[in-house]
Each structure stands twice: as structure tokens, then as C-alpha cells.
């Protein structure tokens, strides 16, 4: 007789209930997670939707947390649509915060990433305007924006006088900082006098908002003695900037100076990234998609003909957590151990914490403090020892630093039976009896197979315990041995090809047969659908192995084992994977010359396919990465172990790598060589950008572009200048020993003004001199004009304006280039030294002068000017401005409407004795300015169709100009206003 006692504690799990069923159910996996939102403050009728969707079986249910507490879903303002949270009428102060979605079913709970709901706002500018600013022509200036309170960050623009006349760069004179909002002016000009307004904008997820400041008044005073000035950097980026990897970083730099400085950027400790593009020569250096290679010290240089200024700062690149290895679901045997790796990169280094079913892991599983069953190592690996059914669920690993968070989730399933006791006896007699008592706990169905033909059994169940007693009589017989009937054969494939290794077996048909495979003795996982190893579906006696996209690491010995409960059989085969060669080894650099170096290496593993050729790669501080080098021989055959690299730059640091290839592709490069520097050589090219001119009297200024590092070829570097007066035989030679020099000033009291010189330049270093450049023509400094304009005529236009005309000067070319004319004017009782001045910007011979006093006698002179200054003054001309216009506006203004027209009338304005006579009237409203003669004291106008009223200005006019205005609002209703 056989006695079988089964003690089961988990019968309910086998038939259903609120427990995860392995192979049938699946825990939640997020398909959509919430994203952060910026919502306009004060918008009470809108909605915010935070998305959350997860796939799961059974379907997931959802909860939401805000700032760690439950969101009261079901409240009038909070609605759950599928898993999405809809907030109606979001309110600042009560709804702002950090939101997370929880998706759950009977297999576990997962917690989404954090989404922040923040409220955007932009207050109005202060009601107080800025103090007016006055600067002299040629100087630099800035206007402060002083932006109001806001969130998120603003974008800034400025407009002049009227919207939308926005400030434009104008050849680099203007710059608007997107950090402070301030407006900067490199070199002021008289026509910059105006009212300036700071215009700010914020962008939110569903709207934008803008506002602008009060007027900032800027006045530029003309200056006849405007001097040139070297650059002075005023907008400086921080000494330490922290950039976020994958995002765009911008550095700002702007300088005052005359002439207007140009800007260029460089990376002090390496090459400027090519992605900087055109921004490398502008006030904002833009570096998109930052990487750790972009870290370093950056320099902004401002330069003009008068000098240069520099500023440096370091960029440190940091990164939000990013997964290097994500979690995947895991199924383990009961009582075994598990280690789950959570590997994330980030800077600063992310901290790691674990959750189980949405709760911190430490509160989920308890264990003796002296011998912890669950531990998390400092590098984020989770260890669970002696796994039990209570450990099943959804595990989430959070990696976080102050820049953000990342989470990865996997499901832990526990399979197998946890035995608490087992006794059995096996007796072989004529009647063949077997007695077995088994006490088992299992959360999966227990399958028991007894090899019998005609068992006789009796089932008894005790109502006081979950024990099943089975009594049966069964004859036992010997089984057929398991045998390999088709063993795997040796195989030979190319990398990335698929291969099937066959394995068939015979066995006792009354028993289950299973197949396992091992690679070089290590058991293979055949259940991972994303892995390279897969079972080939077929009959029970077939256990073929499919290897997908074979790799070099998968070459070796494969063993197939066919196994029943009583015996097993095995067979093996070898797999050869052919692929690109491995990296060459032992790379050394020898015999380094000025433009070449010899490389030697040893052959790497050919991976079962002969090496066909080698390619040498190199990099230097000037290259953006590794590039293919020129070699001798140009084609390096596969049996070679040395070659010479040619075409190198003298006095330059290089590293090299060697890559082998065969018909299957190119392999991994060798380890980089040590850094070598090529020998020095004399320069081979001449400096570029040769020019010059300007300066003080008796000076010749010569300028050029400093030679870049790749053309210097050695230390002890400098420049040799040669110059001579045009059409003379003798050259003057001067040496400039500073590698960064870009100008030379030659002074000689005998120099004629604006004298043409032929100039050439070459470079030198300790190894010798390079070739001369092409000859350039440069003029010595100009001197002030020596001739005055003639036939000066000044005519009064109004009480406040006059027009001045003159005959141009002649024969000025000997002293320089005529830039324009300067008009000086002063009142009769004043000294000429106190004269006001106005300059023309070209060769015009007439100009209007405004800002005069009425009924005043003025003296006027005109002078020619060039870059060296002004010439002698012309003879004086005298003019008296007209009497002022009436100081009183039109009175007794009244109007009467007739349908869509209105007639406006007023009393005639009488001029006083010291005022100019009234010649007519002007009115301005919804249409352009209209002028009436003095006989008319009324006007008929159409009323606008949209609002039914118009603001009307009426003023007198005459020889003295426009009189005071009367402003009135004319509506559709008849009436009058004083």
C-alpha cells in the first residue's frame, strides 16, 4: 500500500482569489506618466490634466498623491478619467505641488515619476520711471530693465519711442541681456537720443503674458572731440557656470569701445565645440546638447583697432539621473536569493532608494537587525536572501540628485514549493508497495505523477487538518533509459548570423522530458524573449537551441542535457563565430620628426577571418575627435606591423590608434598611444588680415590677424614687418616678439599725413622664418583739414529751427578722407567757446538745426572734419529766429453731430505783440494731420464706426511754428467743452 499525505496551505491561490497568478497575471507597467505643468495664476475656469496610463492584467486601478498625501478624487474639482487626474479651476496655494500616480492590481503597485504643478505670473513694472541718462557721443551706456516679480523665466526685448519699434543689433552696437534684461550700447551716437522701454514676456504651457516698463530716457550729447577707445567688457558671464547635460547653455559677453568692438570665443583648455557655430563670434555663445566633453574654461575676447579685453569662466556639466541598466522582471525559486542591480549615471552621483508596491522597502519586509535578510549596497544593488512568497510584488528603484529623478520598475515572481517535512519509504516486493508522507506549502498548483498502469486508491480527508491521505496499490516496473538520438553538430557562422544547434532524445514515455543548454559550463536562460538564446518549438523529444545574431563572445562549447526525473543524457558541440578582428596591441610611437612619426604594433586576434588591412587614427588638441591619418604606405596590408604617419603639423601633440579590418568589418581600435609632440620647424605660411591706418599725427599703424596655434610650428614665435613709402626702394624692417600681437605703431615726425605705405609681414620662430605675405597698402594717420567751407548761409525756419547751407571744401585728400561737416552756433551775447555743435554724417552741404530759442540772434560757422579732427572755421553767418507762436490754444471749442459726421468749431486765436501771426490751424485725430488756413475756424469730420468718439487736437500755426494745442473728446452726442 502507498500512503500519501499532502498538507497544503495555499489551495485558494491555485483556484483564484486576490492573489497574483504566475504565468497568467501581470503587474502594472507605465505606458504614460505625468509631466510638469506651468499654469497661469488667476485663471480660474481652466483645467489641468496629469496623464497616467499603465498596462496590467487584471486592469490597474489608480490613486494620486500630492506632496505625499492622497488627492481627494471625487471632490468637485478632482476627477479621475481612466488613470488621468483632471483638476478643474486650479488654485494657487492649494493645488501647487508635486504629483505622483500609483497604478496597482493584485500583482503589485508602481509609483510614477514626479510631476510638478506650478503657477506662472508676471506682475506689472513699478510705476516709478528710471532717472534720465545723458552720455557723450562715442561712449558706452546701459539702461536697467528692473523686471517685476515673475515665474517662470522671462525673455527680454526693448523698443524705442513707440511699440513695436524694437531695438536691433545695428552692427553690434546694441545688446539685450537675457540674464538681467538690461540694454547695453557699445558706442553712443547722437541719433540714439530717445525713450526706451523694457518689454518682458513669459511663456506658460497654455498662454503667454507680456508687459513693458515706463520710459527710460537716454540723451546723447554730441562731442566734436570724440576719441577712440579700447574695448571694455561690461557684460560678464559667471566665473563658474553649471550646465545640464543634454540641454543648451548660453554665455553672454558684451563690451563698450570705439570703434565698436568685435567679439570672439575660445575654449582655453581645448577646442571650441563645433556646435557653437556662428555664435562663436557674437555676444551670446550658444552650446546646444551639452556633454561632459564640453566642460572647461571658456574665454570671451573683445577687440578693436585700439586694443582688446578678455574674460574667462568655467562651465561644469552636470546631469540628471539616467539609467545605464534598467530593471527587468525576475522569477526566482523559493528559498533562493536575488540581487537586483539598479545602475544609473548622473552628476552629482545619484542616491538610490527602493520601493515595493509603492512603499519604502524598509517598511515592507522586517528582519533581525543582527542578520538582515534584505540589504541595499552603497552602489544600489538590492539583495534578498532566503526568498519567500511574501517578497513577491512590484519593485521600483529611484535614482535621484538635486537635478531630477529617474525610476525603473520590475516584477518579482516566486515559484516552487516550500517544504516543511517529508518522510517516505520504498519497498520492493512481489506486490511492490510505496508509502510516502509529504507536508508541503505551495502557491502554485501541485502536479503529482505516479507511473502506474492500474492504480487502486482510496482518498481520505481529515476535517481537522488540510491532510490528504491516499491509499493505493500499484505495481512498479523498470523505465527506459534517456538517450540522445540526434546530438548537436559543430557549427561555423559569421557575426550577426543565426544558428540552430539540434538536440533530440528518446525517453520513457511515462515521464516528462526537459532540455537544458549550457555555454562553456554556464546554464543558459532560454525564457528571456529579448535574449539571444531561444527554444525551437517542436515535439517533446526535440530540444533544439536557436542562437540569434551570434556574437564573438558566444563562441565556445554548447552542451545539451535531456533529463527526466530519474536520469539524464548529454551531448556537446563547438560553435565558431567569425567576425571583425580584435584590437591590435602593443602600440608604440618612435622616430618622431617634424611632420611624421613611425608606429609599431602587434597583431590582435583575427577572429577566424584573416586581417585584410590596418587604418591609423589620430587626434590632436586642434581636432574635434579621431580622424584617419595619412600614412606611408598609403594602404597598410594585413600582415604589416608598422607604418609611418605623414602630413603632421610641426610642434603639435598627437595620440594614435590602430584599427584592423577584414572582410567582415572593422574591429575595435587599439589602446591609444602615449602623447607625442612633433619636432619644431620654421613657419610655412604668412599671417593674414594685413591692414591698418588711423592713429595720431605722424603715426603709421599696421594690423594683422595673430597666427593660430597650428601654424606657429615652434616656440620663440613672433612677426617680422617690412614697410616703405610707395614708390621708394628702401624697406624698414621691424620685429614683434609677442605671438598674440596684432598691431604695430611706427612713429616718425617726418611722416606726411595720409601717406601711402606698402606693407608686408612674415612669421618666425626659433627654427627660422616663414614666407612674406602679399603686399598691402596702408596710409599713415590723417591730419585735420586745412581748408574751411565757404559761402555760409543760415535761414530761420521757425522760432526753434534754422537751415544752414555752405559750399564744400576742396583738395582735402592730401590730409585724409573727409567724414562730414560740423555746424557750431551760439547766441549773440555768448562766447564762441560755448557754442553748441551738430555734425553731419556724410558729405551733404545743408542741415537743419533744432532746439533754438525764439526771437534770438545766433552766430553760425561750419567746419570740415575727418578722423583726425576738425579743420578751420568758416566765416560767421548771422540769423535771427522768428517770434514764437501763440502760447494760447484755441478757445470756446464746441461740436455738433449729424449722423456719422461731427462739426467742430472754435474761436480765432489772436497773437500778442511778441508772438508771430496766426496763419492757420491744424487738427489731428483718428486721421493724419490736416492744415487749415487762418480764415477757417471749423472742421467737419467722420465719426469712427467702432467706438463712436475721437480724441481731437486743435492748434494754431504760423511763421514761428505750432502753437499750444486744445485737446477734446468728441462723441456721437452733441455738446461742447471748454
PDB file of C-alpha atoms in Angstrom, residues 323-506:
ATOM      1  CA  UNK A 323      19.680  54.598 -16.475  1.00  0.00           C
ATOM      2  CA  UNK A 324      22.700  52.659 -17.615  1.00  0.00           C
ATOM      3  CA  UNK A 325      20.918  49.371 -16.903  1.00  0.00           C
ATOM      4  CA  UNK A 326      17.144  49.193 -16.472  1.00  0.00           C
ATOM      5  CA  UNK A 327      15.388  46.565 -14.412  1.00  0.00           C
ATOM      6  CA  UNK A 328      13.508  43.640 -15.899  1.00  0.00           C
ATOM      7  CA  UNK A 329      11.011  41.232 -14.390  1.00  0.00           C
ATOM      8  CA  UNK A 330      12.531  38.371 -12.427  1.00  0.00           C
ATOM      9  CA  UNK A 331      11.211  34.925 -11.476  1.00  0.00           C
ATOM     10  CA  UNK A 332      13.168  33.028  -8.810  1.00  0.00           C
ATOM     11  CA  UNK A 333      12.885  29.855  -6.808  1.00  0.00           C
ATOM     12  CA  UNK A 334      11.554  29.991  -3.293  1.00  0.00           C
ATOM     13  CA  UNK A 335      14.264  29.975  -0.560  1.00  0.00           C
ATOM     14  CA  UNK A 336      16.865  31.187  -3.078  1.00  0.00           C
ATOM     15  CA  UNK A 337      18.432  34.631  -3.136  1.00  0.00           C
ATOM     16  CA  UNK A 338      18.067  37.570  -5.525  1.00  0.00           C
ATOM     17  CA  UNK A 339      20.276  40.509  -6.350  1.00  0.00           C
ATOM     18  CA  UNK A 340      18.727  43.270  -8.438  1.00  0.00           C
ATOM     19  CA  UNK A 341      21.030  45.870  -9.955  1.00  0.00           C
ATOM     20  CA  UNK A 342      19.920  49.474 -10.263  1.00  0.00           C
ATOM     21  CA  UNK A 343      22.654  51.281 -12.248  1.00  0.00           C
ATOM     22  CA  UNK A 344      22.185  54.977 -13.002  1.00  0.00           C
ATOM     23  CA  UNK A 345      24.574  57.710 -14.080  1.00  0.00           C
ATOM     24  CA  UNK A 346      24.346  61.334 -13.052  1.00  0.00           C
ATOM     25  CA  UNK A 347      26.351  64.252 -11.772  1.00  0.00           C
ATOM     26  CA  UNK A 348      26.258  64.719  -8.838  1.00  0.00           C
ATOM     27  CA  UNK A 349      26.145  60.977  -8.306  1.00  0.00           C
ATOM     28  CA  UNK A 350      22.520  59.905  -7.768  1.00  0.00           C
ATOM     29  CA  UNK A 351      21.375  58.416  -4.488  1.00  0.00           C
ATOM     30  CA  UNK A 352      19.403  55.158  -4.732  1.00  0.00           C
ATOM     31  CA  UNK A 353      16.258  54.148  -2.868  1.00  0.00           C
ATOM     32  CA  UNK A 354      13.947  51.184  -3.358  1.00  0.00           C
ATOM     33  CA  UNK A 355      10.159  50.834  -3.121  1.00  0.00           C
ATOM     34  CA  UNK A 356       7.998  47.754  -3.049  1.00  0.00           C
ATOM     35  CA  UNK A 357       4.419  48.174  -4.228  1.00  0.00           C
ATOM     36  CA  UNK A 358       4.805  51.945  -3.930  1.00  0.00           C
ATOM     37  CA  UNK A 359       6.085  51.959  -0.323  1.00  0.00           C
ATOM     38  CA  UNK A 360       9.645  52.306   1.010  1.00  0.00           C
ATOM     39  CA  UNK A 361      11.225  48.866   1.107  1.00  0.00           C
ATOM     40  CA  UNK A 362      12.405  49.096   4.716  1.00  0.00           C
ATOM     41  CA  UNK A 363       8.798  49.292   5.948  1.00  0.00           C
ATOM     42  CA  UNK A 364       7.697  46.300   3.882  1.00  0.00           C
ATOM     43  CA  UNK A 365       9.997  43.498   4.997  1.00  0.00           C
ATOM     44  CA  UNK A 366      11.215  43.054   8.530  1.00  0.00           C
ATOM     45  CA  UNK A 367      14.225  41.026   9.572  1.00  0.00           C
ATOM     46  CA  UNK A 368      16.540  40.702  12.563  1.00  0.00           C
ATOM     47  CA  UNK A 369      18.884  43.675  12.765  1.00  0.00           C
ATOM     48  CA  UNK A 370      21.808  41.381  13.538  1.00  0.00           C
ATOM     49  CA  UNK A 371      21.334  39.361  10.358  1.00  0.00           C
ATOM     50  CA  UNK A 372      19.441  41.367   7.714  1.00  0.00           C
ATOM     51  CA  UNK A 373      17.619  39.353   5.093  1.00  0.00           C
ATOM     52  CA  UNK A 374      17.141  42.390   2.796  1.00  0.00           C
ATOM     53  CA  UNK A 375      20.074  44.745   2.143  1.00  0.00           C
ATOM     54  CA  UNK A 376      20.890  47.558  -0.294  1.00  0.00           C
ATOM     55  CA  UNK A 377      24.577  48.067  -1.078  1.00  0.00           C
ATOM     56  CA  UNK A 378      26.062  51.585  -1.417  1.00  0.00           C
ATOM     57  CA  UNK A 379      26.096  51.201  -5.210  1.00  0.00           C
ATOM     58  CA  UNK A 380      22.343  50.494  -5.286  1.00  0.00           C
ATOM     59  CA  UNK A 381      22.203  46.676  -5.553  1.00  0.00           C
ATOM     60  CA  UNK A 382      19.231  45.079  -3.761  1.00  0.00           C
ATOM     61  CA  UNK A 383      19.923  41.694  -2.091  1.00  0.00           C
ATOM     62  CA  UNK A 384      17.137  39.467  -0.777  1.00  0.00           C
ATOM     63  CA  UNK A 385      18.197  36.249   0.947  1.00  0.00           C
ATOM     64  CA  UNK A 386      16.006  33.198   1.604  1.00  0.00           C
ATOM     65  CA  UNK A 387      13.179  34.478  -0.612  1.00  0.00           C
ATOM     66  CA  UNK A 388       9.610  33.736   0.469  1.00  0.00           C
ATOM     67  CA  UNK A 389       6.200  34.282  -1.041  1.00  0.00           C
ATOM     68  CA  UNK A 390       5.861  37.497   0.952  1.00  0.00           C
ATOM     69  CA  UNK A 391       8.606  39.054  -1.199  1.00  0.00           C
ATOM     70  CA  UNK A 392       6.546  38.958  -4.419  1.00  0.00           C
ATOM     71  CA  UNK A 393       5.427  42.284  -5.935  1.00  0.00           C
ATOM     72  CA  UNK A 394       6.436  45.345  -7.913  1.00  0.00           C
ATOM     73  CA  UNK A 395       9.857  46.771  -7.048  1.00  0.00           C
ATOM     74  CA  UNK A 396      10.795  50.309  -8.068  1.00  0.00           C
ATOM     75  CA  UNK A 397      14.279  51.762  -7.944  1.00  0.00           C
ATOM     76  CA  UNK A 398      14.537  55.562  -7.710  1.00  0.00           C
ATOM     77  CA  UNK A 399      17.775  57.320  -8.656  1.00  0.00           C
ATOM     78  CA  UNK A 400      17.804  60.990  -7.746  1.00  0.00           C
ATOM     79  CA  UNK A 401      20.021  64.023  -7.376  1.00  0.00           C
ATOM     80  CA  UNK A 402      19.092  67.668  -6.968  1.00  0.00           C
ATOM     81  CA  UNK A 403      18.544  67.982 -10.737  1.00  0.00           C
ATOM     82  CA  UNK A 404      15.843  65.319 -11.019  1.00  0.00           C
ATOM     83  CA  UNK A 405      14.732  61.734 -10.578  1.00  0.00           C
ATOM     84  CA  UNK A 406      14.543  58.566 -12.664  1.00  0.00           C
ATOM     85  CA  UNK A 407      12.706  55.360 -11.796  1.00  0.00           C
ATOM     86  CA  UNK A 408      12.792  51.809 -13.100  1.00  0.00           C
ATOM     87  CA  UNK A 409      10.350  49.031 -12.174  1.00  0.00           C
ATOM     88  CA  UNK A 410      10.401  45.239 -12.273  1.00  0.00           C
ATOM     89  CA  UNK A 411       8.126  42.467 -11.026  1.00  0.00           C
ATOM     90  CA  UNK A 412       9.394  39.720  -8.708  1.00  0.00           C
ATOM     91  CA  UNK A 413       7.657  36.336  -9.012  1.00  0.00           C
ATOM     92  CA  UNK A 414       8.444  33.421  -6.678  1.00  0.00           C
ATOM     93  CA  UNK A 415       7.941  29.876  -7.903  1.00  0.00           C
ATOM     94  CA  UNK A 416       8.256  26.429  -6.343  1.00  0.00           C
ATOM     95  CA  UNK A 417       7.220  24.633  -3.175  1.00  0.00           C
ATOM     96  CA  UNK A 418       8.399  25.388   0.296  1.00  0.00           C
ATOM     97  CA  UNK A 419       8.733  22.012   2.096  1.00  0.00           C
ATOM     98  CA  UNK A 420       8.309  21.734   5.831  1.00  0.00           C
ATOM     99  CA  UNK A 421       8.711  17.967   6.164  1.00  0.00           C
ATOM    100  CA  UNK A 422       8.955  14.849   4.085  1.00  0.00           C
ATOM    101  CA  UNK A 423       9.061  11.140   5.004  1.00  0.00           C
ATOM    102  CA  UNK A 424       8.863   8.199   2.646  1.00  0.00           C
ATOM    103  CA  UNK A 425       9.529   4.524   2.421  1.00  0.00           C
ATOM    104  CA  UNK A 426      10.125   2.492  -0.684  1.00  0.00           C
ATOM    105  CA  UNK A 427       9.847  -1.300  -0.529  1.00  0.00           C
ATOM    106  CA  UNK A 428      10.306  -3.608  -3.446  1.00  0.00           C
ATOM    107  CA  UNK A 429       8.452  -6.879  -3.114  1.00  0.00           C
ATOM    108  CA  UNK A 430       6.368  -9.068  -5.292  1.00  0.00           C
ATOM    109  CA  UNK A 431       3.496  -6.759  -4.552  1.00  0.00           C
ATOM    110  CA  UNK A 432       5.657  -3.550  -4.975  1.00  0.00           C
ATOM    111  CA  UNK A 433       4.387  -1.142  -2.354  1.00  0.00           C
ATOM    112  CA  UNK A 434       5.405   2.524  -1.773  1.00  0.00           C
ATOM    113  CA  UNK A 435       4.486   4.658   1.214  1.00  0.00           C
ATOM    114  CA  UNK A 436       5.070   8.476   1.220  1.00  0.00           C
ATOM    115  CA  UNK A 437       4.054  11.199   3.627  1.00  0.00           C
ATOM    116  CA  UNK A 438       4.565  14.814   2.283  1.00  0.00           C
ATOM    117  CA  UNK A 439       3.886  18.110   4.002  1.00  0.00           C
ATOM    118  CA  UNK A 440       4.069  20.995   1.511  1.00  0.00           C
ATOM    119  CA  UNK A 441       3.235  24.675   1.149  1.00  0.00           C
ATOM    120  CA  UNK A 442       2.809  25.890  -2.424  1.00  0.00           C
ATOM    121  CA  UNK A 443       1.314  28.934  -4.128  1.00  0.00           C
ATOM    122  CA  UNK A 444       1.124  27.156  -7.464  1.00  0.00           C
ATOM    123  CA  UNK A 445      -0.730  24.045  -8.433  1.00  0.00           C
ATOM    124  CA  UNK A 446       0.933  20.833  -7.222  1.00  0.00           C
ATOM    125  CA  UNK A 447       1.211  18.236 -10.006  1.00  0.00           C
ATOM    126  CA  UNK A 448       1.928  14.657  -8.858  1.00  0.00           C
ATOM    127  CA  UNK A 449       2.666  11.919 -11.373  1.00  0.00           C
ATOM    128  CA  UNK A 450       2.842   8.275 -10.448  1.00  0.00           C
ATOM    129  CA  UNK A 451       3.958   5.788 -13.139  1.00  0.00           C
ATOM    130  CA  UNK A 452       1.254   3.193 -12.902  1.00  0.00           C
ATOM    131  CA  UNK A 453      -0.988   1.287 -15.181  1.00  0.00           C
ATOM    132  CA  UNK A 454      -3.925   0.410 -12.960  1.00  0.00           C
ATOM    133  CA  UNK A 455      -3.612   2.093  -9.592  1.00  0.00           C
ATOM    134  CA  UNK A 456      -6.090   1.279  -6.885  1.00  0.00           C
ATOM    135  CA  UNK A 457      -6.512   4.133  -4.387  1.00  0.00           C
ATOM    136  CA  UNK A 458      -8.694   5.393  -1.581  1.00  0.00           C
ATOM    137  CA  UNK A 459      -8.849   9.157  -0.748  1.00  0.00           C
ATOM    138  CA  UNK A 460      -9.464  10.267   2.856  1.00  0.00           C
ATOM    139  CA  UNK A 461      -9.566  13.831   4.094  1.00  0.00           C
ATOM    140  CA  UNK A 462      -9.330  14.858   7.731  1.00  0.00           C
ATOM    141  CA  UNK A 463     -11.668  17.716   8.543  1.00  0.00           C
ATOM    142  CA  UNK A 464      -9.402  18.964  11.346  1.00  0.00           C
ATOM    143  CA  UNK A 465      -6.338  19.469   9.149  1.00  0.00           C
ATOM    144  CA  UNK A 466      -5.513  20.017   5.478  1.00  0.00           C
ATOM    145  CA  UNK A 467      -4.094  16.490   5.158  1.00  0.00           C
ATOM    146  CA  UNK A 468      -4.974  14.267   2.263  1.00  0.00           C
ATOM    147  CA  UNK A 469      -4.421  10.523   2.667  1.00  0.00           C
ATOM    148  CA  UNK A 470      -4.195   8.448  -0.465  1.00  0.00           C
ATOM    149  CA  UNK A 471      -4.027   4.651  -0.149  1.00  0.00           C
ATOM    150  CA  UNK A 472      -3.371   2.721  -3.335  1.00  0.00           C
ATOM    151  CA  UNK A 473      -1.710  -0.371  -4.584  1.00  0.00           C
ATOM    152  CA  UNK A 474       0.442  -0.177  -7.692  1.00  0.00           C
ATOM    153  CA  UNK A 475       2.875  -2.491  -9.449  1.00  0.00           C
ATOM    154  CA  UNK A 476       6.245  -0.788 -10.324  1.00  0.00           C
ATOM    155  CA  UNK A 477       8.242  -1.620 -13.381  1.00  0.00           C
ATOM    156  CA  UNK A 478      11.714  -0.530 -14.657  1.00  0.00           C
ATOM    157  CA  UNK A 479      11.901   2.556 -17.026  1.00  0.00           C
ATOM    158  CA  UNK A 480      13.573   3.047 -20.409  1.00  0.00           C
ATOM    159  CA  UNK A 481      16.864   4.995 -20.170  1.00  0.00           C
ATOM    160  CA  UNK A 482      17.058   8.565 -21.611  1.00  0.00           C
ATOM    161  CA  UNK A 483      19.303   8.733 -24.717  1.00  0.00           C
ATOM    162  CA  UNK A 484      20.468  11.486 -27.120  1.00  0.00           C
ATOM    163  CA  UNK A 485      19.281  10.401 -30.552  1.00  0.00           C
ATOM    164  CA  UNK A 486      20.479  13.496 -32.503  1.00  0.00           C
ATOM    165  CA  UNK A 487      23.459  15.254 -30.991  1.00  0.00           C
ATOM    166  CA  UNK A 488      24.367  18.895 -31.851  1.00  0.00           C
ATOM    167  CA  UNK A 489      26.971  19.310 -34.582  1.00  0.00           C
ATOM    168  CA  UNK A 490      29.896  21.709 -34.646  1.00  0.00           C
ATOM    169  CA  UNK A 491      28.921  24.959 -36.361  1.00  0.00           C
ATOM    170  CA  UNK A 492      30.743  27.884 -38.004  1.00  0.00           C
ATOM    171  CA  UNK A 493      28.954  31.246 -38.517  1.00  0.00           C
ATOM    172  CA  UNK A 494      29.705  34.911 -39.174  1.00  0.00           C
ATOM    173  CA  UNK A 495      28.923  37.507 -36.528  1.00  0.00           C
ATOM    174  CA  UNK A 496      25.236  38.607 -36.511  1.00  0.00           C
ATOM    175  CA  UNK A 497      24.108  35.380 -38.204  1.00  0.00           C
ATOM    176  CA  UNK A 498      21.604  32.972 -36.641  1.00  0.00           C
ATOM    177  CA  UNK A 499      22.356  29.308 -35.980  1.00  0.00           C
ATOM    178  CA  UNK A 500      20.341  26.343 -34.711  1.00  0.00           C
ATOM    179  CA  UNK A 501      22.015  23.588 -32.667  1.00  0.00           C
ATOM    180  CA  UNK A 502      19.968  20.381 -32.803  1.00  0.00           C
ATOM    181  CA  UNK A 503      19.330  18.080 -29.855  1.00  0.00           C
ATOM    182  CA  UNK A 504      16.828  15.164 -29.958  1.00  0.00           C
ATOM    183  CA  UNK A 505      16.356  12.473 -27.330  1.00  0.00           C
ATOM    184  CA  UNK A 506      14.361   9.314 -26.532  1.00  0.00           C
TER     185      UNK A 506
END
